[in-house]
Each structure stands twice: as C-alpha cells, then as structure tokens.
Amino acid sequence: MRFAAGVITGLLILLVLAAAPAQAAGYRYWSFWQWSDGGWAYQQQGPAVHVPADGAVEGWRFAVSPDGGRDAARPAAAGDFAALCAGTPAQDGRKRVAVVLDFGGAADAPGGESPPAPRTACAVVAPRAGSAEVLATVAPPLRYDTNGLLCAIAGFPRAGCADQLGAAGAPAGGERPADSASAARTSPSGPALGVGAGLALVVVLGAGAAWQVRHRR
C-alpha cells in the first residue's frame, strides 16, 4: 500500500510538472508592424519581400520581447498617415509610405547605449519599392547580419543582433528570432517536461507493475 501511495504521489507530481508552461525566451530585437484598422498589426512578411501600398504606415519597435512576433512590444505612437505625411506632397509616379520608429526605452537598450528619441518620417519611393527600401530611405544606416536579419536601424544598436537574454537581462547566446518581420520565428510551446515527464511516467508505471508481480508470487 505504501508503494502504491508513493506511485500515485509521483504520478501527480509528474503531471503537474508536465502541465507547467515553458518559460518564454526574451530577445532584444527590432519587430516590424503595419498600421491596420486603427492599431498595429504584426507584419507577417519581412521587409525584403513586403511591398507596401501608397498610403501605408509601417512601424518598427526595438525592445526586449518574447520570440513569436505578435507578443512583441508595439510602437507607442499611432500610425496616422494623413498627419505623418502632411508635410510631404504626393508626386506623380511615386508612392508615399509613413514610417514610425520607436527605439524603445533605457531598459531595452544594450549596455552602454542610450536609445534615440522616437521619430516619424514619410518616404517617397518608387511604386514597387519594398519595405527595406522605404526604411533605408528614411533611417540609414541599416545593419544586417549574414542571414539577412535586420540588426540596427539608424545605426541603433551599435552591436548585437536579436540577442537572447538570460534571467538577469544579459545576453545568453543561443538561437534568435528569424527574420519574418524581422521574420520572427514562433517559439516552441507546450509542456516544459513533455518528453522527460512521459519517460519518467513509463519508468514509474513499469516499477509499479514489477513490484506487483513480485508480491503476487
């Protein structure tokens, strides 16, 4: 009976551990947004392939955010195209795209750097220009890594690229969000101990079965 009670207790502990959600990793990176229906919507395509329409508003936010894009910090300012491009007249054969740049707060900046003040711009570009060209027009210099991940806008930050942060907020290395927005890759989700707990559960059940066989003989 004592063994059976121990098995039940062990199973309950394993089930609780298996149900616990994995802690989301934090990353320091630029996320990419589109103003839509009165709010910021996460951009599913990266700036290299997305072609904004005339009158579009694109937003960029630098912050420490979880991987997965939609849960990243949004630009603080609203995306009012009429206001943002009021001082930029339309031109024949060109399109206007408003850009909102939010460099985040001091807590988001890498050590030794101070984030620039937020700013807006109105790019005038060719009709087929993509978001990367729009951004390069209004906020150079841009910095990319060897995989094409956008690392810096207007030279900020000076170093690093989508660094994963440890518990204390320091870079921890490891994988980075891929460029979909930057093209952010969705983090795996689910039980923190899914496979391990399952194997442990098999071990416990096997031990219990063996104990019962021995004591029936």
XYZ file of C-alpha atoms in Angstrom:
217
model
C 0.000 0.000 0.000
C 2.830 2.369 0.878
C 4.403 1.737 -2.524
C 1.108 2.344 -4.283
C 0.669 5.637 -2.438
C 4.189 6.637 -3.434
C 3.486 5.793 -7.064
C 0.313 7.905 -7.038
C 2.158 10.824 -5.439
C 4.921 10.549 -8.017
C 2.425 10.481 -10.848
C 0.675 13.592 -9.551
C 3.988 15.457 -9.320
C 4.911 14.436 -12.862
C 1.551 15.502 -14.208
C 1.870 18.920 -12.548
C 5.379 19.370 -13.953
C 4.282 18.264 -17.400
C 1.456 20.793 -17.402
C 3.733 23.705 -16.447
C 4.327 26.012 -19.441
C 7.850 26.557 -20.685
C 9.310 29.970 -19.884
C 9.441 32.158 -22.975
C 12.857 33.350 -24.034
C 13.441 37.081 -24.197
C 15.167 38.691 -27.157
C 16.355 42.216 -27.873
C 15.372 42.970 -31.471
C 13.516 45.150 -33.970
C 9.953 43.995 -34.656
C 8.038 45.062 -37.751
C 4.423 46.314 -37.757
C 1.720 47.611 -40.093
C -0.961 50.117 -39.107
C -4.324 48.494 -39.831
C -7.878 49.227 -38.653
C -6.750 51.722 -36.056
C -3.988 49.618 -34.483
C -0.622 47.976 -35.021
C -0.682 44.524 -36.625
C 2.378 42.298 -36.687
C 3.856 42.117 -40.192
C 3.990 38.529 -41.414
C 6.412 39.257 -44.263
C 9.931 40.536 -43.914
C 10.975 43.974 -45.217
C 12.924 42.425 -48.072
C 9.783 40.942 -49.641
C 6.895 43.088 -48.406
C 5.781 45.849 -50.807
C 3.672 48.481 -49.003
C 0.897 50.300 -50.825
C 0.758 54.038 -51.332
C -0.596 55.478 -48.094
C 0.627 52.623 -45.883
C 2.088 53.185 -42.422
C 4.895 50.915 -41.218
C 6.159 50.739 -37.661
C 9.392 49.486 -36.123
C 9.946 48.890 -32.412
C 13.195 47.974 -30.663
C 12.561 46.209 -27.379
C 13.190 43.191 -25.243
C 10.311 40.950 -26.277
C 9.420 37.269 -26.380
C 10.047 35.397 -29.590
C 6.960 34.910 -31.707
C 6.277 38.388 -33.053
C 2.684 39.026 -32.075
C 3.633 39.315 -28.397
C 6.451 41.760 -29.105
C 6.273 45.372 -27.937
C 4.429 47.622 -30.398
C 5.366 51.174 -31.431
C 3.947 53.625 -28.909
C 2.841 56.254 -31.444
C -0.254 55.942 -33.606
C 0.004 55.470 -37.362
C -1.980 58.380 -38.779
C -0.865 58.613 -42.413
C -2.521 61.986 -43.049
C -0.662 63.537 -40.116
C 2.657 61.781 -40.720
C 2.835 62.701 -44.413
C 1.103 66.073 -44.209
C 4.336 67.920 -44.996
C 5.320 65.627 -47.872
C 3.397 66.333 -51.089
C 2.422 63.491 -53.383
C 4.469 63.039 -56.563
C 3.417 61.576 -59.885
C 4.814 58.090 -60.418
C 5.886 57.770 -56.763
C 4.255 56.498 -53.598
C 4.337 57.771 -50.033
C 4.805 55.442 -47.070
C 4.783 56.723 -43.494
C 7.263 55.213 -41.048
C 7.115 55.192 -37.239
C 10.396 54.407 -35.451
C 10.296 53.540 -31.745
C 13.762 52.897 -30.336
C 12.416 51.627 -27.010
C 13.381 52.649 -23.504
C 16.573 52.510 -21.486
C 15.718 49.013 -20.236
C 15.613 47.768 -23.838
C 18.953 49.221 -24.921
C 22.160 47.169 -24.800
C 24.639 48.079 -22.103
C 26.415 51.363 -22.719
C 23.874 52.627 -25.266
C 21.032 55.107 -24.973
C 18.052 54.781 -27.305
C 17.396 57.712 -29.649
C 14.109 59.564 -29.307
C 11.181 58.121 -31.273
C 10.657 59.693 -34.654
C 8.499 59.502 -37.741
C 9.132 60.022 -41.438
C 7.379 59.958 -44.784
C 9.237 58.112 -47.516
C 8.720 58.933 -51.193
C 9.763 55.921 -53.227
C 9.080 54.050 -56.458
C 5.737 52.225 -56.652
C 7.386 48.794 -56.437
C 9.762 49.665 -53.601
C 9.755 47.204 -50.720
C 9.761 47.963 -47.004
C 13.542 47.554 -46.806
C 13.995 50.321 -49.391
C 11.456 52.501 -47.583
C 13.379 52.090 -44.344
C 16.761 52.691 -45.973
C 15.396 55.943 -47.449
C 14.354 57.459 -44.129
C 16.527 55.790 -41.447
C 20.052 54.927 -42.620
C 22.354 53.326 -41.814
C 20.780 49.886 -41.571
C 22.773 46.894 -40.365
C 22.021 43.281 -41.284
C 23.680 40.035 -40.234
C 24.937 37.396 -42.673
C 21.496 35.725 -42.695
C 19.705 38.916 -43.684
C 18.289 39.588 -40.228
C 17.804 43.309 -39.582
C 20.020 44.206 -36.633
C 20.071 48.008 -36.498
C 18.040 50.957 -37.765
C 19.615 54.424 -37.956
C 22.724 52.827 -36.510
C 20.963 51.614 -33.348
C 22.056 49.476 -31.667
C 25.743 49.712 -32.476
C 26.369 45.999 -31.840
C 24.472 42.790 -31.323
C 21.667 41.246 -33.315
C 18.499 39.833 -31.762
C 20.422 38.687 -28.694
C 18.732 36.208 -26.397
C 18.720 37.444 -22.825
C 19.252 35.494 -19.621
C 17.300 35.844 -16.402
C 19.296 38.908 -15.383
C 18.790 40.636 -18.726
C 22.261 39.829 -20.042
C 22.875 38.217 -23.432
C 22.634 34.452 -23.083
C 23.521 33.351 -26.593
C 21.530 30.656 -28.359
C 19.089 30.967 -31.226
C 17.494 34.228 -32.340
C 14.150 35.112 -33.800
C 14.341 34.574 -37.546
C 13.517 37.371 -39.937
C 9.873 37.296 -40.974
C 9.406 40.651 -39.565
C 12.296 40.748 -38.855
C 10.534 37.430 -39.760
C 10.108 36.377 -36.195
C 10.080 32.641 -35.695
C 7.445 31.202 -33.403
C 8.925 29.667 -30.277
C 8.061 26.089 -29.441
C 5.303 25.975 -26.888
C 3.728 23.329 -24.700
C 4.682 21.275 -21.644
C 8.078 22.140 -20.255
C 8.805 18.499 -19.433
C 6.695 16.804 -22.084
C 9.097 14.101 -23.259
C 11.009 13.785 -19.991
C 7.863 13.531 -17.923
C 6.464 10.949 -20.317
C 9.564 8.782 -19.987
C 9.560 9.150 -16.213
C 5.906 8.181 -16.154
C 6.722 4.979 -18.078
C 9.500 4.187 -15.604
C 7.229 4.675 -12.588
C 4.440 2.568 -14.082
C 6.911 -0.163 -15.018
C 8.344 -0.216 -11.498
C 4.864 -0.478 -10.029
C 3.956 -3.371 -12.309
C 7.154 -5.216 -11.441
C 6.510 -4.734 -7.701
C 3.003 -6.168 -8.036
C 4.257 -9.231 -9.969
C 6.902 -9.967 -7.338
C 4.435 -9.699 -4.438
C 1.843 -11.941 -6.081
C 4.269 -14.836 -6.298
